[in-house]
Short mmCIF file of C-alpha atoms and ligand atoms in Angstrom, two decimals:
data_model
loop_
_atom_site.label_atom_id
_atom_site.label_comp_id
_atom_site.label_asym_id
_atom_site.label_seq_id
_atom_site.Cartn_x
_atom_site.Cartn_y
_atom_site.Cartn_z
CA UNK J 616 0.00 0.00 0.00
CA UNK J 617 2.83 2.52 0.96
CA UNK J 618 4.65 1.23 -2.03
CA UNK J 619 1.60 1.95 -4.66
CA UNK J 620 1.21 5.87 -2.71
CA UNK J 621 4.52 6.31 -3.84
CA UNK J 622 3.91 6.25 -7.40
CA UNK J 623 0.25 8.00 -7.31
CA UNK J 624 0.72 11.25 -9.70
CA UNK J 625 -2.59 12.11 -9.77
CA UNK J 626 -5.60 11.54 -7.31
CA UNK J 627 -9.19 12.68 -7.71
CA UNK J 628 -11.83 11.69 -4.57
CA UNK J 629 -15.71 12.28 -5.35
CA UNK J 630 -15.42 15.00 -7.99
CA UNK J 631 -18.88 16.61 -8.68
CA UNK J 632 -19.42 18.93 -10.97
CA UNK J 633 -22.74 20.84 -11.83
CA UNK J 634 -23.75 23.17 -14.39
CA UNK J 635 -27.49 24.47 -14.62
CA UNK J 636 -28.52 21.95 -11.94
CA UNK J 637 -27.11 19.18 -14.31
CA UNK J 638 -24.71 16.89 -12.82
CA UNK J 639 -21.98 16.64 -15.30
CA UNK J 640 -19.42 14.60 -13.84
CA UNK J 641 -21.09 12.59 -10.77
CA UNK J 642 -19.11 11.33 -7.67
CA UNK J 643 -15.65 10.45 -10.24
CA UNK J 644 -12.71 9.16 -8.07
CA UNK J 645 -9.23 7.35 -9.50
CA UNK J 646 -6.12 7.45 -9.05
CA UNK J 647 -3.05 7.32 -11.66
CA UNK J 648 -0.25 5.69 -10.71
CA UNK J 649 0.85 4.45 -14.24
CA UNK J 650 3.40 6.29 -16.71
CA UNK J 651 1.26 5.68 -19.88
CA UNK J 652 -1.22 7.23 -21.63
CA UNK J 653 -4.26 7.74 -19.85
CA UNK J 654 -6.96 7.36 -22.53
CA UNK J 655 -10.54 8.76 -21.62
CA UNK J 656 -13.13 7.38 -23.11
CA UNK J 657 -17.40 7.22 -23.39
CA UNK J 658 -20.08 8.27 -25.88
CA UNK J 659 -20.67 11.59 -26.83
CA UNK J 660 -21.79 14.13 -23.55
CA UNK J 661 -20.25 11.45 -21.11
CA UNK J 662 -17.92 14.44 -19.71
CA UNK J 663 -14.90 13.83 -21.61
CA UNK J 664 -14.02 17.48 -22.31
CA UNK J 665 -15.19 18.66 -18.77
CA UNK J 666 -12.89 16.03 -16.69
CA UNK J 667 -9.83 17.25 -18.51
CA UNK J 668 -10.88 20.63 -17.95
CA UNK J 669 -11.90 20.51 -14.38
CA UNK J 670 -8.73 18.29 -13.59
CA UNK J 671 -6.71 21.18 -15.41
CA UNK J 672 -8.38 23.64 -13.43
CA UNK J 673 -10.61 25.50 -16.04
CA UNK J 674 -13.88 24.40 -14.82
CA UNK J 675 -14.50 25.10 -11.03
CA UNK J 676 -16.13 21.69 -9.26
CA UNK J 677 -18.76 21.61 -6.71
CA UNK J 678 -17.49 18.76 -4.15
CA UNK J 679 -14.47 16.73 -3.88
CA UNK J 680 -10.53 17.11 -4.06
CA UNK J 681 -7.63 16.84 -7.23
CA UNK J 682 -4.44 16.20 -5.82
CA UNK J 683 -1.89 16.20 -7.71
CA UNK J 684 0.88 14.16 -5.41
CA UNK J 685 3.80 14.27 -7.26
CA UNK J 686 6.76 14.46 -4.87
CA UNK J 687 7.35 17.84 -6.77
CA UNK J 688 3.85 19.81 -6.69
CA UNK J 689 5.38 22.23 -8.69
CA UNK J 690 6.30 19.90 -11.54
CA UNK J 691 3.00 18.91 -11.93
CA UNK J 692 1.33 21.74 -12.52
CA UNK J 693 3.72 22.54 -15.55
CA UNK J 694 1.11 21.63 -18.25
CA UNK J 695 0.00 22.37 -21.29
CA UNK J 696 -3.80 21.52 -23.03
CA UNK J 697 -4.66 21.03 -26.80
CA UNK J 698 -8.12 21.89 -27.30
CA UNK J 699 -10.04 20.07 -29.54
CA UNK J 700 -10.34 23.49 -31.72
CA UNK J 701 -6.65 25.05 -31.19
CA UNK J 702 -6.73 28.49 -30.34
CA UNK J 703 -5.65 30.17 -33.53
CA UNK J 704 -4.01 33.74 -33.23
CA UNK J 705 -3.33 36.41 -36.10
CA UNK J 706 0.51 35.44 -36.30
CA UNK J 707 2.54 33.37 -38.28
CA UNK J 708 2.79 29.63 -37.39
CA UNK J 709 6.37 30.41 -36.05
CA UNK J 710 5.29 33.42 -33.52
CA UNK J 711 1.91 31.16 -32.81
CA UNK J 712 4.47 28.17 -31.49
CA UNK J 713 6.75 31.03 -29.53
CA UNK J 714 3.99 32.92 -27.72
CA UNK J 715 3.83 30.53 -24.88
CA UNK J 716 7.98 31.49 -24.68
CA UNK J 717 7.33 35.18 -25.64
CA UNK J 718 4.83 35.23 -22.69
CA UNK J 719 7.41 33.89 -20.21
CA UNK J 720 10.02 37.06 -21.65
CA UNK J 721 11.84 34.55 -23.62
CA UNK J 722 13.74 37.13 -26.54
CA UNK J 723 12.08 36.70 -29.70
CA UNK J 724 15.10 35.27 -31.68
CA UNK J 725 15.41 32.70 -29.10
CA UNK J 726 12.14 31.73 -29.19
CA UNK J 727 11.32 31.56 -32.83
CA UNK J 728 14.38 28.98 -32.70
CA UNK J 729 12.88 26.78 -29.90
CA UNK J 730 9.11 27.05 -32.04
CA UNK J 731 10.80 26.12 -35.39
CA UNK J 732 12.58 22.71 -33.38
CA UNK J 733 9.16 22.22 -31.93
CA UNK J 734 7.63 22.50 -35.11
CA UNK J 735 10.34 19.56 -36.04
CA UNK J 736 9.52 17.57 -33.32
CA UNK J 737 6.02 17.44 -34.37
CA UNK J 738 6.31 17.17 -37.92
CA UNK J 739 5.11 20.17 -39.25
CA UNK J 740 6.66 20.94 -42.51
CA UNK J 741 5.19 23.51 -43.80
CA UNK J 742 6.43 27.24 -43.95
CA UNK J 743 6.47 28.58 -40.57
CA UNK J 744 6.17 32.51 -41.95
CA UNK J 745 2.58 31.35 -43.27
CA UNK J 746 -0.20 33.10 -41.38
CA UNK J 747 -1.50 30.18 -38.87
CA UNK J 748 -5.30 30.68 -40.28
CA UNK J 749 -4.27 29.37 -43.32
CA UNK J 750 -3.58 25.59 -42.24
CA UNK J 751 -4.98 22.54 -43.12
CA UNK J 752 -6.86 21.05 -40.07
CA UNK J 753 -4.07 18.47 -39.42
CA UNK J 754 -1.28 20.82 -39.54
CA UNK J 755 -3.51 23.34 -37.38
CA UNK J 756 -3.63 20.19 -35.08
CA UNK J 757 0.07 19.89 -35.09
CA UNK J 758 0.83 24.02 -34.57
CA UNK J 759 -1.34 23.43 -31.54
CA UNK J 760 1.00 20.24 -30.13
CA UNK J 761 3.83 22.03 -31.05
CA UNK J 762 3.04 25.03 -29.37
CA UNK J 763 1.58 22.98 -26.05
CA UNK J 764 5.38 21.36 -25.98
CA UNK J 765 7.45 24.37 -26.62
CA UNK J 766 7.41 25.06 -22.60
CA UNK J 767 8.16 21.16 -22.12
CA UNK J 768 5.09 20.54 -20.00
CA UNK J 769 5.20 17.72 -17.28
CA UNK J 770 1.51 17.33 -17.95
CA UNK J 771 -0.24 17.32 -21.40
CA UNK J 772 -3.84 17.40 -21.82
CA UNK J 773 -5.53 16.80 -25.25
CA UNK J 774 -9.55 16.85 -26.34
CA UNK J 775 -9.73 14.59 -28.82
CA UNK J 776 -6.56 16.05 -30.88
CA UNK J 777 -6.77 13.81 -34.30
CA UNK J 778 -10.80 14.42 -34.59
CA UNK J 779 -11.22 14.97 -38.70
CA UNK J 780 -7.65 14.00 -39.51
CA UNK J 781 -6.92 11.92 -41.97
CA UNK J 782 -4.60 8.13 -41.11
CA UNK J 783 -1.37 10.10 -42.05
CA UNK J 784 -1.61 13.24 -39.77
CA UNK J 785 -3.10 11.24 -37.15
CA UNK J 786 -0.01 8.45 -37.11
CA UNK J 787 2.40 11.74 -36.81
CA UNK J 788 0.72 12.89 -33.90
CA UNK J 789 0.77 9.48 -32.18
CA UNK J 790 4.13 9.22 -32.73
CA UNK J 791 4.81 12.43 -30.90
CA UNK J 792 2.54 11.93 -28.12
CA UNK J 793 4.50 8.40 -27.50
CA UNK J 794 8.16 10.28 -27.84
CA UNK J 795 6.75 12.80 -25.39
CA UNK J 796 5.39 9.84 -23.24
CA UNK J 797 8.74 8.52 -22.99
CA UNK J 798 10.59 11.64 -22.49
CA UNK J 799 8.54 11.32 -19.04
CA UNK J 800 5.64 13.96 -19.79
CA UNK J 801 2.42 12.88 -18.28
CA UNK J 802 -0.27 12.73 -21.07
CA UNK J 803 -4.07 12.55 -20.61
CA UNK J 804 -6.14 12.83 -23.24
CA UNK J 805 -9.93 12.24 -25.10
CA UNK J 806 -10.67 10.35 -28.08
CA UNK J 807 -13.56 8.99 -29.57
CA UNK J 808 -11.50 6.72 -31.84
CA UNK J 809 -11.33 3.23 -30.59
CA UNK J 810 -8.05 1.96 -32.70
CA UNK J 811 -6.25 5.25 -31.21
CA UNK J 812 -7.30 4.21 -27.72
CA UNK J 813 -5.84 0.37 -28.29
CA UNK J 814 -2.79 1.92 -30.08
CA UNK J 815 -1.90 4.58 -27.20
CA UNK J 816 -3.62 3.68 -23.88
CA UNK J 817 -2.06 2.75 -20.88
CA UNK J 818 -4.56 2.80 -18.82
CA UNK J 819 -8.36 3.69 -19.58
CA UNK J 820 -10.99 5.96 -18.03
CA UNK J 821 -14.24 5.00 -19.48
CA UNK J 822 -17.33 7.70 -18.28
CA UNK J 823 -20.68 7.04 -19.31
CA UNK J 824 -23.31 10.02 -18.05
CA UNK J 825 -20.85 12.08 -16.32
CA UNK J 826 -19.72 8.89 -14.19
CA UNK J 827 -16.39 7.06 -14.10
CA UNK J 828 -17.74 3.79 -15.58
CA UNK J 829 -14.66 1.40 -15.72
CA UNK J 830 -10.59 2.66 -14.71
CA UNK J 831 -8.73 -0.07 -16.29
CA UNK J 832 -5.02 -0.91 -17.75
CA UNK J 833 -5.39 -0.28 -21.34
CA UNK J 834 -4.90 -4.00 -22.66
CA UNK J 835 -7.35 -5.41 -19.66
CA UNK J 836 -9.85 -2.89 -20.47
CA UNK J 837 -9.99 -3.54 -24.74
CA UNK J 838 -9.41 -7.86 -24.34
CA UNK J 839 -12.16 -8.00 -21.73
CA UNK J 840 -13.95 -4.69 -20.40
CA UNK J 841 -15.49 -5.40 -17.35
CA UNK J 842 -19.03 -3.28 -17.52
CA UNK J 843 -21.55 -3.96 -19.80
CA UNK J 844 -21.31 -0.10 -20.95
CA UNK J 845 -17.53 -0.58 -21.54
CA UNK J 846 -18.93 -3.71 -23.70
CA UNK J 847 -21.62 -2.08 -26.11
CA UNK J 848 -19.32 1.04 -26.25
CA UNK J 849 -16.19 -1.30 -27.40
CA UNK J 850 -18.74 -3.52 -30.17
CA UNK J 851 -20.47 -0.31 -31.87
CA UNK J 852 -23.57 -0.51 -29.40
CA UNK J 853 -25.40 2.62 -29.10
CA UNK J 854 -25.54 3.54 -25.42
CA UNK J 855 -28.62 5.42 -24.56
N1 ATP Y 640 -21.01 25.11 -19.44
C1 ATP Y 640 -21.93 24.17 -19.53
N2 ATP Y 640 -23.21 24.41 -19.20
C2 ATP Y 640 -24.17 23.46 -19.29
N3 ATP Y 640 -23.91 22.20 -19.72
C3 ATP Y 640 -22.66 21.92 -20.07
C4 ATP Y 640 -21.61 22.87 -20.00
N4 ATP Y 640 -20.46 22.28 -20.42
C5 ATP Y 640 -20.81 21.02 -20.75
N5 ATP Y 640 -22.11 20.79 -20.54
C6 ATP Y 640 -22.83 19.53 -20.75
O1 ATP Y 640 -22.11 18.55 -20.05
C7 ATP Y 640 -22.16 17.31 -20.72
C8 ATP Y 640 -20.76 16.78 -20.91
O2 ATP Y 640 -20.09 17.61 -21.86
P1 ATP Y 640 -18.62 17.27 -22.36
O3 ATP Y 640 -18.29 18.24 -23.43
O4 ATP Y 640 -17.74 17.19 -21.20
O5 ATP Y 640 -18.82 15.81 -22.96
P2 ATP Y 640 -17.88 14.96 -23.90
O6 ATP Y 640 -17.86 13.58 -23.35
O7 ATP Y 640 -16.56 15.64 -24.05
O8 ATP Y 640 -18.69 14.98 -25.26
P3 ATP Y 640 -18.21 14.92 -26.79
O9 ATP Y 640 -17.71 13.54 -27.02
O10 ATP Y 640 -19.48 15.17 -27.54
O11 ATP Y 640 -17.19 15.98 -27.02
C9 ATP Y 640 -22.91 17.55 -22.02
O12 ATP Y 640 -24.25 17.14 -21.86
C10 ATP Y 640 -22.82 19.07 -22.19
O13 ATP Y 640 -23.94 19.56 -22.87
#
């Protein structure tokens, strides 16, 4: 027991969360103990968006605790979020990626160097002087990862971040988001798309109606979910 507190990175105890007299997330409690991807999952409305955003502190909740227990507090709450629209400013793609640096008083040669590496890491190739609204979706996708890494976050959040991309984009940013996993980063994130989930999840949060359904490790929960939700979710059922 002391052993497994050890590890715990994340802790949330009988999270409520209301809006117009609407429970949206209902009693939720977990805790993370596992370096992986933490994959959440459920039908549309389940509460996807508002867990990540309550858990990163944009959305106030009614009852309950988030603790974030890492041994450094401070590391923890270095994170970054990719919405599932990015925030799109009138810049270039190379001062978009730097503002997160610009805002910290980074000089701007400096940190149009670290946005064009991060625009490397993810593989966005186009030309970074290109005004950002211009994009495709999938490179607007990748501006926003690259941007959400350029401050090296211990804790990356993302809302469903290959939603409308096509196989090749979406492989790209998997194969970031499991470099970044192994650089250490903590990484939960939303996706509706059940062969992302298998491919990337280390351990799943299923919600169904604003309630933490099933918390399983990610191969236990896709070889033999445990809830009959988790069951008609995983074989194209509809649940109502
Ligand atoms: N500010 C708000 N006021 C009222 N209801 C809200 C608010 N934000 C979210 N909701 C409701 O909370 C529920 C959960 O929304 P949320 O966006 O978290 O679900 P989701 O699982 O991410 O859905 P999707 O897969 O469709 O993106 C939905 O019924 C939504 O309409």
């Amino acid at each position: 027991m002391v052993g497994q507190r050890k590890t715990c990175w994340l802790e949330l105890e009988n999270v409520t969360l209301r809006r117009q007299g609407r429970a949206i997330l209902q009693d939720i409690r977990f805790r993370l103990d596992d370096t992986g991807i933490v994959i959440v999952m459920g039908p549309n409305g389940a509460g996807k968006t508002t867990l990540l955003r309550a858990i990163h502190g944009l959305e106030r909740i009614r009852s309950g605790t988030i603790r974030w227990c890492d041994d450094d507090h401070a590391d923890s709450l270095r994170q970054a979020f990719v919405f599932q629209s990015p925030v799109l400013m009138r810049r270039s793609v190379v001062d978009c990626i730097a503002y997160p640096l610009r805002l910290d008083g980074v000089a701007r040669g400096p940190a149009r160097k670290a946005a064009q590496a991060a625009a490397h890491e993810v593989g966005l190739t186009v030309d970074l002087e290109k005004p950002v609204r211009v994009l495709s979706g999938g490179e607007k996708q990748k501006m926003a990862l690259a941007r959400a890494l350029i401050r090296a976050p211990k804790v990356l959040f993302l809302d469903e971040p290959c939603a409308n991309l096509d196989g090749r984009a979406t492989k790209e940013i998997e194969e970031t988001l499991c470099r970044v996993r192994d650089t250490g980063t903590r990484i939960i994130m939303s996706t509706h798309d059940i062969g992302q989930a298998r491919r990337l999840a280390g351990t799943v949060l299923f919600l169904h109606d604003g309630r933490l359904v099933e918390h399983a490790e990610g191969t236990a929960f896709f070889t033999a979910p445990k809830t009959r939700e988790a069951q008609t979710y995983l074989t194209g059922g509809l649940l109502l």
